Structures are given as structure tokens and as C-alpha cells.
């Protein structure tokens, strides 16, 4: 086999591995169950919840390989963690949970605790990552998005519902970027070692 043919074969295999890795589902069965339970009990599938997403940058930037958004993922995780601290506060019943009966409320709270734990684990994973630096055009856009994330009212029940409805999509996007998007382009060794 010629070196040119070998190089083309290697490029094709690398592309296949990267494509399959990007489509891997990082949302565990336990997390999916917890999210589905919460979504059902809190009516997170209603049209008014999903029509205007809270975290639009996830939908608008499907490929973390094109634009690295580590700072946006970390800031969004901060929003989630602030929301969870309000919802799961033991000193008072969250307005989000008040409409639920006692047993259902406890079950939802238990599932929310599991989702909170998964988001904390994701936050720990992303802490060690180094964001890539962008030109001024990307920087101002990112700073605008970061500012919007800072201004989200985390105690607003509708915002809480929207964030919870988007949680699985966010978790998947952040996980894909963590495992496949934050290494120098010349280093393809991460592909073989990714979980």
C-alpha cells in the first residue's frame, strides 16, 4: 500500500471515529429516567416551555468543534446550580414544587437531587479545561451571551421549568465538547482514549 493510500485510509478512519464519538449519548439511563420523571410531573413538555429556549447558544452551535464554548457551558452550569440550590432548599418549599402532593413532591425532589449531582459532576469535569481564545468578533458575541446568562432570574418558575426541560440537551452538548472538543486540532490521540 502506498503512503498516500495509507494516509487517506487513516484520514477516513479518523473521520469515522470522530463522527461516531460526537454521536455518543452521554446521558445515562438513570439520568434519563430522572429527567423524564421530573418532566412528566412538572409538565415540562408543554409548548410554552419549549417555544423560547433559555439557553439558545446550545441549539445555535451544534458543533463544539467549530466554536469552543467552555466559558458558556461553565456559566450555564452556574445558572443550573443556582436554580437547584433554590429548588432543593430544605428550609422552604420551592414554588416550582408547591403544586405537587407530598409523595410526588418528595419523588420529584429526589430525582432533582440526582440531576443536581450529575450537573456537579459535569462542572468538575469542565473545571480543568482551558478555553480557546477567539478573535474580537467571537469574544464580543460570547461576552454578550455570558451577560445574558448572568441576568437569568433563577428564582422564576418559568425559567426553572425551561432550564429543566433543556437539561438533557445541555448535558449532552457539554459532555460531547468535554470529551471531543477541547484538545489541540493536531492532537488526535484523544479519540482513542475518550470514554
mmCIF file of N, CA and C in Angstrom, residues 24 29-30 57-58 67 70 84 96 106 125 138 171 177 186:
data_model
loop_
_atom_site.group_PDB
_atom_site.id
_atom_site.type_symbol
_atom_site.label_atom_id
_atom_site.label_comp_id
_atom_site.label_asym_id
_atom_site.label_seq_id
_atom_site.Cartn_x
_atom_site.Cartn_y
_atom_site.Cartn_z
ATOM 1 N N UNK A 24 -22.205 9.894 20.364
ATOM 2 C CA UNK A 24 -22.355 9.075 21.560
ATOM 3 C C UNK A 24 -23.298 9.773 22.537
ATOM 4 N N UNK A 29 -28.842 6.131 31.575
ATOM 5 C CA UNK A 29 -30.229 5.684 31.739
ATOM 6 C C UNK A 29 -30.839 6.246 33.019
ATOM 7 N N UNK A 30 -30.058 6.268 34.111
ATOM 8 C CA UNK A 30 -30.561 6.825 35.376
ATOM 9 C C UNK A 30 -30.897 8.302 35.233
ATOM 10 N N UNK A 57 -27.751 29.270 22.853
ATOM 11 C CA UNK A 57 -26.450 29.015 22.245
ATOM 12 C C UNK A 57 -26.225 27.527 22.000
ATOM 13 N N UNK A 58 -26.890 26.664 22.756
ATOM 14 C CA UNK A 58 -26.724 25.222 22.563
ATOM 15 C C UNK A 58 -27.319 24.818 21.223
ATOM 16 N N UNK A 67 -16.743 25.957 17.251
ATOM 17 C CA UNK A 67 -16.582 27.099 18.159
ATOM 18 C C UNK A 67 -16.582 26.576 19.591
ATOM 19 N N UNK A 70 -16.500 26.720 26.130
ATOM 20 C CA UNK A 70 -16.296 26.282 27.510
ATOM 21 C C UNK A 70 -16.813 27.304 28.516
ATOM 22 N N UNK A 84 -30.855 24.907 41.156
ATOM 23 C CA UNK A 84 -31.009 23.727 42.011
ATOM 24 C C UNK A 84 -30.947 24.098 43.486
ATOM 25 N N UNK A 96 -41.916 26.017 42.547
ATOM 26 C CA UNK A 96 -41.969 25.023 41.473
ATOM 27 C C UNK A 96 -42.582 23.715 41.969
ATOM 28 N N UNK A 106 -41.810 14.684 47.033
ATOM 29 C CA UNK A 106 -40.579 14.033 47.511
ATOM 30 C C UNK A 106 -39.893 13.254 46.391
ATOM 31 N N UNK A 125 -15.798 18.097 35.794
ATOM 32 C CA UNK A 125 -15.100 17.710 34.563
ATOM 33 C C UNK A 125 -14.628 18.925 33.774
ATOM 34 N N UNK A 138 -15.812 37.002 17.896
ATOM 35 C CA UNK A 138 -16.326 35.909 18.715
ATOM 36 C C UNK A 138 -16.347 36.296 20.194
ATOM 37 N N UNK A 171 -26.633 18.880 28.866
ATOM 38 C CA UNK A 171 -25.686 17.909 29.419
ATOM 39 C C UNK A 171 -24.973 17.161 28.293
ATOM 40 N N UNK A 177 -18.532 18.173 24.027
ATOM 41 C CA UNK A 177 -17.437 19.142 23.925
ATOM 42 C C UNK A 177 -16.309 18.810 24.888
ATOM 43 N N UNK A 186 -4.280 19.347 16.196
ATOM 44 C CA UNK A 186 -3.241 18.436 15.718
ATOM 45 C C UNK A 186 -3.163 17.168 16.553
#
